[in-house]
Amino acid sequence: MLARARQTRLPWRSCRCLCTSAPRRGTDTDDLVMGARAAQRTNKMVDRLSNMYVGKNHGFDRKYAKSYERVFGAVEKEVAADVEQDVLFGRGPLGMEIEWSMPPVVTAVVEGGAAHKAGVRADSVITHINGVDASLPMPDLELDELMQWRPLRLQLIARTAYSKEIQGEKSELKPADAVRRHGVAKVAGALRPATCAALLEFVLAERARCAAEVEAEPALGVDRFSEVQTPRAGQDQPITRWDMRLPLAPVVHDAIRELLAGGDGTLGSTFDLLTGGSGAELWELGVVVSEPGAAGQPVHFDAPARCLFSAFVALQDVAPEMGPTMFLPGTHTQVAHRRFEAHRAAFVQEAPATVARLSAGDAVVYDSRVLHCGGENISTSQRILMYITFRCGDVDAQASASTSIPSAGTSRAGTASASCAAAATRK
């Protein structure tokens, strides 16, 4: 009986061992080898079946591609974001919207237009226009004329890949860049209030002294005063607008040193960038006085060619009733001058204008080519502005004379080329 009991317990132990060893099945060496062989046989069979139904040369034929394009449209070629595009436009509209910042940025592309067909994408930066660097300041009228050229070659790159800092609507231009682009810029606080007060006192005394000398000896008027646009409100009216030359007295010398000193963004650095630094020549120095009742001036420019840069400095607060100077930004180009000479009234009426409302010590610096005029003084106070002019160091006097206009006065600095000397009749 004992032997039989042992025999009946052996199968149960084997069954229990078989059940508890399930997790270890297939992990023996023989099992792994057998699995690898089975996988190789399966892969060979799949490869054999694939070769029966798929050709060796993968892809679409031309007929299939044309059918695909008819149904789904042509596949647009992606242009890498960091690759600069060189696009040549012919006649007709460009088919894109441009934000005229520095440099210009393509904000939208019209589907099916010339820009869209050329692969131009929105948010691309225009780096060059017909070879001209678009990141540099450029007058609006000059830019408009440049964009009208045909053929028109534009070089573009994605905004994200553009390495330079983009000067846009949220960043203000430095005064020198603003003058290059618009022809005029304001520089606040060029002189301290105390300096303005001392200089104003000197100017009033000097004007009384010069007027007395000229009355006693009229020939001295050429040395003391310069000619000015609209000196009288009428033919039989007294003189109400004066342009008096300033001597280099100590108070004047101190004011000049203060004006030209300072760092980035000051009047001195602005003149330095515009006129060529130490090579520039002091061309004019004086004050322009507008008496109560002074008539407004006609719109004019001081010189037809790039040669002079000037600054008006307010010696007292200039109220709107005192006839502040009006400027037409962007008119310091030959394009603007041609349009102005052809139709003066219409051009002045359509051109945007800005008025130089200055506090004591503020300055407005401008290109001598920009169109401007002094306003009518309907107040009971004088408007007194100091002005200082520099001639560019890279301008040849003989070359300037070839593009001159008749001189109406003589520059204080001495013998001048006609185009620069014409600036004596101004303000």
Short mmCIF file of C-alpha atoms in Angstrom, two decimals:
data_model
loop_
_atom_site.label_atom_id
_atom_site.label_comp_id
_atom_site.label_asym_id
_atom_site.label_seq_id
_atom_site.Cartn_x
_atom_site.Cartn_y
_atom_site.Cartn_z
CA MET A 1 0.00 0.00 0.00
CA LEU A 2 2.84 2.31 0.82
CA ALA A 3 4.47 1.66 -2.52
CA ARG A 4 1.19 2.36 -4.33
CA ALA A 5 0.68 5.64 -2.42
CA ARG A 6 4.09 6.85 -3.52
CA GLN A 7 3.26 5.98 -7.09
CA THR A 8 0.05 7.99 -7.00
CA ARG A 9 1.82 11.10 -5.60
CA LEU A 10 4.51 11.25 -8.29
CA PRO A 11 2.18 12.43 -11.12
CA TRP A 12 0.89 15.28 -8.95
CA ARG A 13 4.40 16.50 -8.28
CA SER A 14 5.18 16.40 -12.00
CA CYS A 15 2.02 18.29 -12.82
CA ARG A 16 2.80 20.91 -10.18
CA CYS A 17 6.32 21.38 -11.50
CA LEU A 18 4.98 21.69 -15.03
CA CYS A 19 2.52 24.42 -14.02
CA THR A 20 5.01 26.41 -11.98
CA SER A 21 7.61 26.40 -14.77
CA ALA A 22 5.40 28.23 -17.32
CA PRO A 23 7.22 31.55 -17.07
CA ARG A 24 10.47 29.86 -17.99
CA ARG A 25 9.25 28.27 -21.20
CA GLY A 26 11.04 29.33 -24.40
CA THR A 27 14.05 30.74 -22.56
CA ASP A 28 16.30 27.78 -23.01
CA THR A 29 19.17 27.97 -25.50
CA ASP A 30 17.57 25.47 -27.89
CA ASP A 31 14.31 27.43 -27.90
CA LEU A 32 16.07 30.74 -28.78
CA VAL A 33 17.98 29.17 -31.64
CA MET A 34 14.78 27.65 -33.03
CA GLY A 35 13.00 31.03 -32.84
CA ALA A 36 15.77 32.81 -34.72
CA ARG A 37 15.68 30.20 -37.50
CA ALA A 38 11.89 30.55 -37.80
CA ALA A 39 12.21 34.36 -38.05
CA GLN A 40 14.79 34.09 -40.83
CA ARG A 41 12.57 31.74 -42.83
CA THR A 42 9.61 34.14 -42.40
CA ASN A 43 11.62 37.17 -43.57
CA LYS A 44 12.86 35.33 -46.64
CA MET A 45 9.30 34.45 -47.57
CA VAL A 46 8.12 38.08 -47.12
CA ASP A 47 10.97 39.35 -49.30
CA ARG A 48 10.14 36.82 -51.99
CA LEU A 49 6.46 37.83 -52.01
CA SER A 50 7.36 41.55 -52.07
CA ASN A 51 9.59 41.14 -55.11
CA MET A 52 6.75 39.49 -56.95
CA TYR A 53 4.43 42.54 -56.72
CA VAL A 54 6.66 45.67 -56.23
CA GLY A 55 9.13 46.92 -58.85
CA LYS A 56 12.73 47.61 -58.07
CA ASN A 57 12.47 51.34 -59.09
CA HIS A 58 10.24 53.06 -56.57
CA GLY A 59 8.42 56.39 -57.28
CA PHE A 60 5.77 57.88 -59.59
CA ASP A 61 5.91 58.18 -63.33
CA ARG A 62 5.30 61.48 -65.18
CA LYS A 63 1.75 60.50 -66.17
CA TYR A 64 0.81 59.80 -62.57
CA ALA A 65 2.38 63.06 -61.40
CA LYS A 66 0.39 65.10 -63.92
CA SER A 67 -2.82 63.41 -62.88
CA TYR A 68 -2.01 64.13 -59.23
CA GLU A 69 -1.41 67.83 -59.95
CA ARG A 70 -4.71 68.12 -61.84
CA VAL A 71 -6.60 66.76 -58.85
CA PHE A 72 -4.66 68.13 -55.89
CA GLY A 73 -2.70 71.05 -57.38
CA ALA A 74 1.01 71.57 -57.81
CA VAL A 75 3.23 70.85 -54.85
CA GLU A 76 4.91 74.05 -53.64
CA LYS A 77 8.66 73.89 -53.26
CA GLU A 78 9.77 74.74 -49.74
CA VAL A 79 12.48 77.37 -49.47
CA ALA A 80 14.85 76.99 -46.57
CA ALA A 81 14.41 79.74 -44.00
CA ASP A 82 18.09 80.59 -43.89
CA VAL A 83 18.55 80.75 -47.68
CA GLU A 84 18.46 84.18 -49.29
CA GLN A 85 16.13 84.47 -52.28
CA ASP A 86 17.00 86.47 -55.36
CA VAL A 87 13.76 87.28 -57.18
CA LEU A 88 13.44 89.17 -60.46
CA PHE A 89 10.08 90.81 -61.19
CA GLY A 90 8.93 91.97 -64.61
CA ARG A 91 6.10 94.30 -65.47
CA GLY A 92 2.90 94.27 -63.49
CA PRO A 93 2.00 94.20 -59.80
CA LEU A 94 4.25 92.37 -57.37
CA GLY A 95 1.40 90.63 -55.57
CA MET A 96 2.56 91.26 -52.01
CA GLU A 97 2.09 93.70 -49.15
CA ILE A 98 5.18 95.35 -47.67
CA GLU A 99 5.75 97.06 -44.34
CA TRP A 100 8.18 99.90 -44.98
CA SER A 101 10.41 99.50 -41.95
CA MET A 102 14.20 99.31 -42.10
CA PRO A 103 14.65 96.91 -43.74
CA PRO A 104 11.21 96.38 -45.39
CA VAL A 105 9.27 93.25 -44.44
CA VAL A 106 6.81 91.30 -46.61
CA THR A 107 3.64 91.01 -44.52
CA ALA A 108 1.38 89.19 -46.99
CA VAL A 109 1.62 87.42 -50.36
CA VAL A 110 -1.30 87.32 -52.80
CA GLU A 111 -2.02 83.79 -53.92
CA GLY A 112 -1.40 83.37 -57.62
CA GLY A 113 0.48 86.68 -57.87
CA ALA A 114 4.01 87.23 -59.12
CA ALA A 115 5.53 87.00 -55.64
CA HIS A 116 3.63 83.78 -54.86
CA LYS A 117 4.78 82.17 -58.09
CA ALA A 118 8.37 83.16 -57.34
CA GLY A 119 8.22 81.45 -53.95
CA VAL A 120 8.21 84.61 -51.81
CA ARG A 121 6.78 83.99 -48.37
CA ALA A 122 5.21 86.31 -45.84
CA ASP A 123 7.46 87.50 -43.01
CA SER A 124 10.44 87.72 -45.37
CA VAL A 125 12.88 90.61 -45.02
CA ILE A 126 13.88 92.56 -48.14
CA THR A 127 17.63 93.05 -47.77
CA HIS A 128 18.40 94.64 -51.16
CA ILE A 129 16.37 96.44 -53.84
CA ASN A 130 18.12 96.48 -57.22
CA GLY A 131 21.41 96.17 -55.39
CA VAL A 132 20.68 98.98 -52.91
CA ASP A 133 20.98 98.03 -49.23
CA ALA A 134 17.43 98.28 -47.87
CA SER A 135 18.57 98.25 -44.25
CA LEU A 136 20.00 101.76 -44.56
CA PRO A 137 17.82 104.87 -44.17
CA MET A 138 16.26 105.93 -47.47
CA PRO A 139 13.83 108.78 -48.26
CA ASP A 140 10.31 107.56 -48.96
CA LEU A 141 10.07 109.21 -52.38
CA GLU A 142 13.40 107.74 -53.42
CA LEU A 143 12.26 104.34 -52.20
CA ASP A 144 8.99 104.65 -54.14
CA GLU A 145 10.86 105.44 -57.35
CA LEU A 146 13.26 102.55 -56.77
CA MET A 147 10.38 100.09 -56.34
CA GLN A 148 8.85 101.22 -59.64
CA TRP A 149 11.85 100.09 -61.67
CA ARG A 150 11.34 97.16 -64.02
CA PRO A 151 12.89 94.72 -64.05
CA LEU A 152 12.95 94.79 -60.25
CA ARG A 153 15.39 92.56 -58.39
CA LEU A 154 14.70 91.86 -54.72
CA GLN A 155 16.84 89.88 -52.34
CA LEU A 156 14.90 88.41 -49.42
CA ILE A 157 15.49 86.23 -46.38
CA ALA A 158 13.26 85.00 -43.57
CA ARG A 159 12.93 87.43 -40.66
CA THR A 160 14.07 84.77 -38.18
CA ALA A 161 17.30 84.29 -40.10
CA TYR A 162 18.04 87.97 -40.51
CA SER A 163 21.09 88.65 -38.41
CA LYS A 164 20.79 92.41 -38.02
CA GLU A 165 18.51 94.15 -35.58
CA ILE A 166 15.40 95.18 -37.50
CA GLN A 167 14.53 98.84 -37.04
CA GLY A 168 10.72 98.81 -37.06
CA GLU A 169 7.77 100.75 -35.85
CA LYS A 170 8.56 100.01 -32.21
CA SER A 171 12.12 101.35 -32.29
CA GLU A 172 12.96 105.01 -32.74
CA LEU A 173 15.54 106.05 -35.30
CA LYS A 174 18.68 107.78 -34.16
CA PRO A 175 18.70 111.46 -35.19
CA ALA A 176 21.32 110.93 -37.91
CA ASP A 177 19.36 108.01 -39.40
CA ALA A 178 16.14 110.02 -39.23
CA VAL A 179 17.76 112.90 -41.12
CA ARG A 180 19.04 110.50 -43.78
CA ARG A 181 15.58 109.02 -44.22
CA HIS A 182 13.22 111.93 -43.53
CA GLY A 183 15.51 114.93 -43.94
CA VAL A 184 14.79 116.27 -40.46
CA ALA A 185 14.98 115.14 -36.82
CA LYS A 186 14.53 116.62 -33.36
CA VAL A 187 17.26 116.55 -30.71
CA ALA A 188 15.82 117.40 -27.30
CA GLY A 189 17.88 119.24 -24.69
CA ALA A 190 20.78 120.27 -26.92
CA LEU A 191 21.44 123.31 -24.70
CA ARG A 192 20.92 123.79 -20.97
CA PRO A 193 18.29 126.39 -19.93
CA ALA A 194 20.99 128.56 -18.31
CA THR A 195 23.00 128.59 -21.55
CA CYS A 196 19.88 129.51 -23.53
CA ALA A 197 19.12 132.41 -21.19
CA ALA A 198 22.67 133.79 -21.37
CA LEU A 199 22.79 133.46 -25.15
CA LEU A 200 19.36 135.06 -25.57
CA GLU A 201 20.46 138.07 -23.52
CA PHE A 202 23.59 138.42 -25.65
CA VAL A 203 21.61 138.10 -28.92
CA LEU A 204 19.16 140.87 -27.95
CA ALA A 205 21.99 143.23 -27.01
CA GLU A 206 23.99 142.34 -30.13
CA ARG A 207 20.99 142.91 -32.37
CA ALA A 208 20.42 146.37 -30.91
CA ARG A 209 24.10 147.21 -31.35
CA CYS A 210 24.23 145.94 -34.98
CA ALA A 211 21.00 147.74 -35.90
CA ALA A 212 22.43 151.02 -34.56
CA GLU A 213 25.68 150.55 -36.50
CA VAL A 214 23.86 149.77 -39.73
CA GLU A 215 21.59 152.78 -39.29
CA ALA A 216 24.65 154.98 -38.90
CA GLU A 217 26.55 153.29 -41.73
CA PRO A 218 24.32 151.19 -44.07
CA ALA A 219 27.32 149.56 -45.75
CA LEU A 220 27.91 147.54 -42.57
CA GLY A 221 24.62 145.69 -43.12
CA VAL A 222 26.32 143.15 -45.39
CA ASP A 223 28.65 142.12 -42.58
CA ARG A 224 26.10 142.14 -39.77
CA PHE A 225 23.01 140.59 -41.39
CA SER A 226 22.21 138.00 -44.05
CA GLU A 227 19.31 138.06 -46.47
CA VAL A 228 16.27 136.07 -45.45
CA GLN A 229 13.09 134.84 -47.10
CA THR A 230 10.11 137.24 -46.61
CA PRO A 231 11.76 139.91 -44.44
CA ARG A 232 8.61 142.09 -44.62
CA ALA A 233 4.92 141.29 -44.39
CA GLY A 234 4.26 143.76 -47.23
CA GLN A 235 6.12 146.04 -49.60
CA ASP A 236 5.71 149.12 -47.42
CA GLN A 237 5.85 147.27 -44.11
CA PRO A 238 8.77 147.33 -41.67
CA ILE A 239 11.25 144.45 -41.45
CA THR A 240 9.87 141.73 -39.21
CA ARG A 241 12.22 138.85 -39.98
CA TRP A 242 15.97 139.13 -39.35
CA ASP A 243 18.94 136.90 -39.99
CA MET A 244 21.86 138.16 -37.88
CA ARG A 245 25.35 136.69 -37.95
CA LEU A 246 26.90 135.80 -34.61
CA PRO A 247 30.46 136.72 -33.65
CA LEU A 248 32.51 134.14 -31.75
CA ALA A 249 32.11 135.91 -28.44
CA PRO A 250 32.79 133.86 -25.26
CA VAL A 251 29.10 133.18 -24.61
CA VAL A 252 28.64 132.02 -28.23
CA HIS A 253 31.78 129.90 -28.08
CA ASP A 254 30.58 128.21 -24.88
CA ALA A 255 27.20 127.48 -26.45
CA ILE A 256 28.85 125.87 -29.50
CA ARG A 257 31.03 123.67 -27.29
CA GLU A 258 27.97 122.56 -25.37
CA LEU A 259 26.01 121.85 -28.56
CA LEU A 260 28.75 119.74 -30.12
CA ALA A 261 29.75 117.86 -26.97
CA GLY A 262 28.13 114.66 -25.72
CA GLY A 263 27.72 111.08 -26.76
CA ASP A 264 25.45 109.03 -28.98
CA GLY A 265 22.20 110.72 -30.04
CA THR A 266 23.35 114.26 -29.27
CA LEU A 267 23.57 117.10 -31.75
CA GLY A 268 27.36 116.78 -31.89
CA SER A 269 27.31 113.07 -32.76
CA THR A 270 24.53 113.70 -35.28
CA PHE A 271 26.57 116.32 -37.12
CA ASP A 272 29.59 114.03 -36.91
CA LEU A 273 27.74 111.17 -38.63
CA LEU A 274 26.11 113.38 -41.27
CA THR A 275 28.98 115.62 -42.28
CA GLY A 276 32.02 113.38 -41.99
CA GLY A 277 33.42 114.31 -38.59
CA SER A 278 36.61 116.36 -38.41
CA GLY A 279 36.57 116.94 -42.17
CA ALA A 280 33.40 119.06 -41.92
CA GLU A 281 33.55 122.85 -42.17
CA LEU A 282 31.64 125.34 -40.04
CA TRP A 283 29.65 127.16 -42.71
CA GLU A 284 27.14 129.44 -40.99
CA LEU A 285 26.45 130.65 -37.48
CA GLY A 286 23.74 133.11 -36.55
CA VAL A 287 20.24 133.73 -35.24
CA VAL A 288 16.97 134.20 -37.06
CA VAL A 289 14.45 136.52 -35.43
CA SER A 290 10.75 136.54 -36.26
CA GLU A 291 8.99 139.64 -34.90
CA PRO A 292 5.27 139.75 -34.07
CA GLY A 293 3.38 140.23 -37.32
CA ALA A 294 6.02 138.47 -39.44
CA ALA A 295 4.49 136.86 -42.52
CA GLY A 296 4.89 133.20 -43.33
CA GLN A 297 7.55 132.18 -45.81
CA PRO A 298 7.03 130.30 -49.06
CA VAL A 299 8.10 126.68 -49.02
CA HIS A 300 11.71 126.39 -50.18
CA PHE A 301 14.92 124.39 -49.90
CA ASP A 302 18.28 125.84 -48.95
CA ALA A 303 20.49 123.91 -51.40
CA PRO A 304 19.72 121.64 -54.37
CA ALA A 305 22.52 119.17 -53.70
CA ARG A 306 23.79 117.34 -50.62
CA CYS A 307 26.33 119.68 -49.08
CA LEU A 308 24.98 121.31 -45.91
CA PHE A 309 23.36 120.18 -42.66
CA SER A 310 21.87 122.74 -40.29
CA ALA A 311 20.31 122.91 -36.85
CA PHE A 312 17.85 125.38 -35.36
CA VAL A 313 18.19 125.74 -31.58
CA ALA A 314 15.33 127.37 -29.67
CA LEU A 315 16.50 130.01 -27.18
CA GLN A 316 13.00 130.21 -25.71
CA ASP A 317 9.87 128.06 -25.81
CA VAL A 318 8.29 128.25 -29.28
CA ALA A 319 4.51 128.39 -29.10
CA PRO A 320 2.32 127.54 -32.12
CA GLU A 321 1.30 131.21 -32.43
CA MET A 322 4.93 132.23 -32.94
CA GLY A 323 5.13 130.57 -36.36
CA PRO A 324 7.42 127.57 -35.82
CA THR A 325 9.25 126.16 -38.82
CA MET A 326 7.31 123.66 -40.92
CA PHE A 327 9.14 120.80 -42.65
CA LEU A 328 8.05 118.44 -45.42
CA PRO A 329 9.75 115.16 -44.43
CA GLY A 330 11.23 113.04 -47.19
CA THR A 331 11.58 115.91 -49.69
CA HIS A 332 15.40 116.03 -49.62
CA THR A 333 15.71 114.20 -52.94
CA GLN A 334 15.93 115.12 -56.59
CA VAL A 335 12.66 113.28 -57.16
CA ALA A 336 10.87 115.55 -54.68
CA HIS A 337 12.51 118.67 -56.10
CA ARG A 338 11.44 117.81 -59.65
CA ARG A 339 7.84 117.28 -58.56
CA PHE A 340 7.94 120.45 -56.45
CA GLU A 341 9.26 122.60 -59.29
CA ALA A 342 6.68 121.19 -61.72
CA HIS A 343 3.58 121.73 -59.52
CA ARG A 344 4.45 123.64 -56.37
CA ALA A 345 0.99 124.30 -54.95
CA ALA A 346 -0.28 120.77 -55.57
CA PHE A 347 2.90 119.20 -54.21
CA VAL A 348 2.83 121.24 -50.98
CA GLN A 349 -0.84 120.51 -50.47
CA GLU A 350 -0.40 116.75 -50.85
CA ALA A 351 2.94 116.29 -49.06
CA PRO A 352 2.88 115.39 -45.34
CA ALA A 353 4.16 118.17 -43.09
CA THR A 354 5.46 118.46 -39.54
CA VAL A 355 5.95 121.54 -37.36
CA ALA A 356 9.03 122.01 -35.18
CA ARG A 357 7.50 122.84 -31.81
CA LEU A 358 10.54 123.29 -29.60
CA SER A 359 11.17 124.05 -25.95
CA ALA A 360 14.11 126.19 -24.87
CA GLY A 361 17.29 124.22 -25.60
CA ASP A 362 15.72 121.81 -28.10
CA ALA A 363 17.18 121.57 -31.59
CA VAL A 364 15.93 120.42 -34.95
CA VAL A 365 18.61 119.25 -37.39
CA TYR A 366 17.88 118.95 -41.09
CA ASP A 367 19.32 118.33 -44.52
CA SER A 368 19.59 121.60 -46.47
CA ARG A 369 17.69 119.96 -49.36
CA VAL A 370 14.51 119.31 -47.39
CA LEU A 371 11.58 121.61 -48.14
CA HIS A 372 10.59 123.90 -45.24
CA CYS A 373 9.33 127.36 -44.35
CA GLY A 374 8.95 129.67 -41.37
CA GLY A 375 5.40 130.26 -40.16
CA GLU A 376 3.47 133.45 -39.55
CA ASN A 377 4.06 135.00 -36.13
CA ILE A 378 0.64 136.03 -34.83
CA SER A 379 1.80 136.23 -31.21
CA THR A 380 3.06 139.23 -29.25
CA SER A 381 6.50 137.71 -28.71
CA GLN A 382 9.65 137.34 -30.77
CA ARG A 383 10.71 133.92 -32.00
CA ILE A 384 14.50 133.67 -31.76
CA LEU A 385 16.36 130.63 -33.05
CA MET A 386 20.09 130.11 -33.13
CA TYR A 387 21.28 128.23 -36.20
CA ILE A 388 24.52 126.47 -37.00
CA THR A 389 25.46 124.90 -40.35
CA PHE A 390 28.23 122.52 -41.34
CA ARG A 391 29.43 121.74 -44.84
CA CYS A 392 30.14 118.07 -45.56
CA GLY A 393 33.82 117.22 -45.69
CA ASP A 394 33.41 114.94 -48.70
CA VAL A 395 31.75 117.57 -50.92
CA ASP A 396 33.91 119.19 -53.56
CA ALA A 397 33.25 122.89 -53.92
CA GLN A 398 33.74 122.78 -57.68
CA ALA A 399 31.36 119.84 -58.03
CA SER A 400 28.81 121.63 -55.89
CA ALA A 401 29.01 124.70 -58.10
CA SER A 402 28.01 122.69 -61.16
CA THR A 403 24.60 121.96 -59.62
CA SER A 404 24.08 125.36 -58.10
CA ILE A 405 21.23 127.80 -57.95
CA PRO A 406 21.79 131.60 -58.05
CA SER A 407 23.15 132.87 -54.76
CA ALA A 408 21.10 135.46 -52.92
CA GLY A 409 23.67 136.10 -50.20
CA THR A 410 27.20 135.47 -49.08
CA SER A 411 28.13 132.77 -46.62
CA ARG A 412 29.66 133.98 -43.37
CA ALA A 413 32.36 131.33 -43.62
CA GLY A 414 33.90 132.91 -46.71
CA THR A 415 33.99 132.08 -50.41
CA ALA A 416 31.46 129.36 -51.18
CA SER A 417 30.36 127.19 -54.01
CA ALA A 418 27.13 128.55 -55.39
CA SER A 419 24.93 125.68 -54.28
CA CYS A 420 26.12 126.00 -50.68
CA ALA A 421 26.19 129.79 -50.70
CA ALA A 422 22.57 129.84 -51.81
CA ALA A 423 21.71 128.60 -48.36
CA ALA A 424 22.35 132.09 -47.02
CA THR A 425 18.81 133.05 -48.10
CA ARG A 426 16.91 130.77 -45.79
CA LYS A 427 14.85 130.17 -42.68
#
